[in-house]
PDB file of C-alpha atoms in Angstrom:
ATOM      1  CA  MET A   1     -26.559 -18.017  -5.591  1.00  0.00           C
ATOM      2  CA  LEU A   2     -28.546 -15.733  -8.001  1.00  0.00           C
ATOM      3  CA  LYS A   3     -31.882 -17.542  -7.068  1.00  0.00           C
ATOM      4  CA  GLU A   4     -31.366 -16.323  -2.991  1.00  0.00           C
ATOM      5  CA  HIS A   5     -31.190 -12.770  -4.266  1.00  0.00           C
ATOM      6  CA  ILE A   6     -33.782 -13.054  -6.867  1.00  0.00           C
ATOM      7  CA  PRO A   7     -36.555 -15.661  -6.140  1.00  0.00           C
ATOM      8  CA  ALA A   8     -38.774 -14.567  -8.705  1.00  0.00           C
ATOM      9  CA  GLY A   9     -36.370 -15.730 -11.507  1.00  0.00           C
ATOM     10  CA  GLN A  10     -36.116 -12.573 -13.513  1.00  0.00           C
ATOM     11  CA  ALA A  11     -32.509 -11.335 -12.770  1.00  0.00           C
ATOM     12  CA  SER A  12     -31.428  -8.095 -14.302  1.00  0.00           C
ATOM     13  CA  LYS A  13     -27.771  -7.482 -15.483  1.00  0.00           C
ATOM     14  CA  GLU A  14     -27.175  -5.763 -12.093  1.00  0.00           C
ATOM     15  CA  ASP A  15     -28.240  -8.656 -10.129  1.00  0.00           C
ATOM     16  CA  VAL A  16     -25.840 -11.025 -11.904  1.00  0.00           C
ATOM     17  CA  GLU A  17     -23.041  -8.323 -11.818  1.00  0.00           C
ATOM     18  CA  SER A  18     -23.531  -8.197  -8.097  1.00  0.00           C
ATOM     19  CA  VAL A  19     -23.526 -11.936  -7.665  1.00  0.00           C
ATOM     20  CA  LEU A  20     -20.243 -12.216  -9.910  1.00  0.00           C
ATOM     21  CA  LEU A  21     -18.514  -9.603  -7.751  1.00  0.00           C
ATOM     22  CA  GLU A  22     -19.715 -11.645  -4.633  1.00  0.00           C
ATOM     23  CA  LEU A  23     -17.810 -14.955  -5.781  1.00  0.00           C
ATOM     24  CA  GLY A  24     -14.814 -13.080  -6.582  1.00  0.00           C
ATOM     25  CA  HIS A  25     -12.081 -13.686  -9.081  1.00  0.00           C
ATOM     26  CA  PRO A  26     -12.341 -16.954 -10.757  1.00  0.00           C
ATOM     27  CA  ASN A  27      -8.913 -18.121 -10.124  1.00  0.00           C
ATOM     28  CA  GLU A  28      -9.717 -17.412  -6.443  1.00  0.00           C
ATOM     29  CA  LEU A  29     -12.778 -19.548  -6.475  1.00  0.00           C
ATOM     30  CA  ALA A  30     -11.164 -22.413  -8.605  1.00  0.00           C
ATOM     31  CA  ALA A  31      -8.319 -22.459  -5.700  1.00  0.00           C
ATOM     32  CA  LYS A  32     -11.234 -23.094  -3.012  1.00  0.00           C
ATOM     33  CA  TYR A  33     -13.047 -25.869  -4.869  1.00  0.00           C
ATOM     34  CA  ARG A  34      -9.354 -27.392  -5.380  1.00  0.00           C
ATOM     35  CA  GLY A  35      -8.515 -27.332  -1.820  1.00  0.00           C
ATOM     36  CA  TYR A  36      -4.866 -26.953  -2.325  1.00  0.00           C
ATOM     37  CA  GLU A  37      -2.229 -24.647  -4.017  1.00  0.00           C
ATOM     38  CA  ARG A  38      -0.497 -24.929  -7.257  1.00  0.00           C
ATOM     39  CA  TYR A  39       2.962 -24.054  -7.669  1.00  0.00           C
ATOM     40  CA  LEU A  40       5.673 -24.440 -10.609  1.00  0.00           C
ATOM     41  CA  ILE A  41       8.127 -24.865  -7.990  1.00  0.00           C
ATOM     42  CA  GLY A  42       6.827 -26.018  -4.788  1.00  0.00           C
ATOM     43  CA  PRO A  43       7.641 -24.621  -1.469  1.00  0.00           C
ATOM     44  CA  MET A  44       9.907 -27.744  -0.251  1.00  0.00           C
ATOM     45  CA  LEU A  45      12.283 -27.272  -3.552  1.00  0.00           C
ATOM     46  CA  LEU A  46      12.319 -23.624  -4.010  1.00  0.00           C
ATOM     47  CA  ASP A  47      15.443 -23.113  -1.866  1.00  0.00           C
ATOM     48  CA  THR A  48      17.220 -25.775  -3.830  1.00  0.00           C
ATOM     49  CA  TYR A  49      15.881 -24.382  -7.090  1.00  0.00           C
ATOM     50  CA  LEU A  50      17.064 -20.672  -6.267  1.00  0.00           C
ATOM     51  CA  THR A  51      20.608 -21.966  -5.021  1.00  0.00           C
ATOM     52  CA  THR A  52      20.932 -23.910  -8.402  1.00  0.00           C
ATOM     53  CA  LEU A  53      19.956 -21.109 -10.265  1.00  0.00           C
ATOM     54  CA  LYS A  54      22.195 -18.740  -8.543  1.00  0.00           C
ATOM     55  CA  ILE A  55      25.046 -21.243  -9.488  1.00  0.00           C
ATOM     56  CA  VAL A  56      24.151 -21.603 -13.015  1.00  0.00           C
ATOM     57  CA  LEU A  57      23.774 -18.128 -13.872  1.00  0.00           C
ATOM     58  CA  ALA A  58      26.827 -16.689 -11.838  1.00  0.00           C
TER      59      ALA A  58
END
């Protein structure tokens, strides 16, 4: 990506910064490569978890 912006190979700090800003947050970029979301408690079990939590804490 940096090579597309600077074909000569001499990139300045500003060039590197602009490419990093274009890529976005590292966690979001990793999620795109992963292809699926990571959950501590998945959507299928969330309602059951919340109900159990309410019963235990009540």
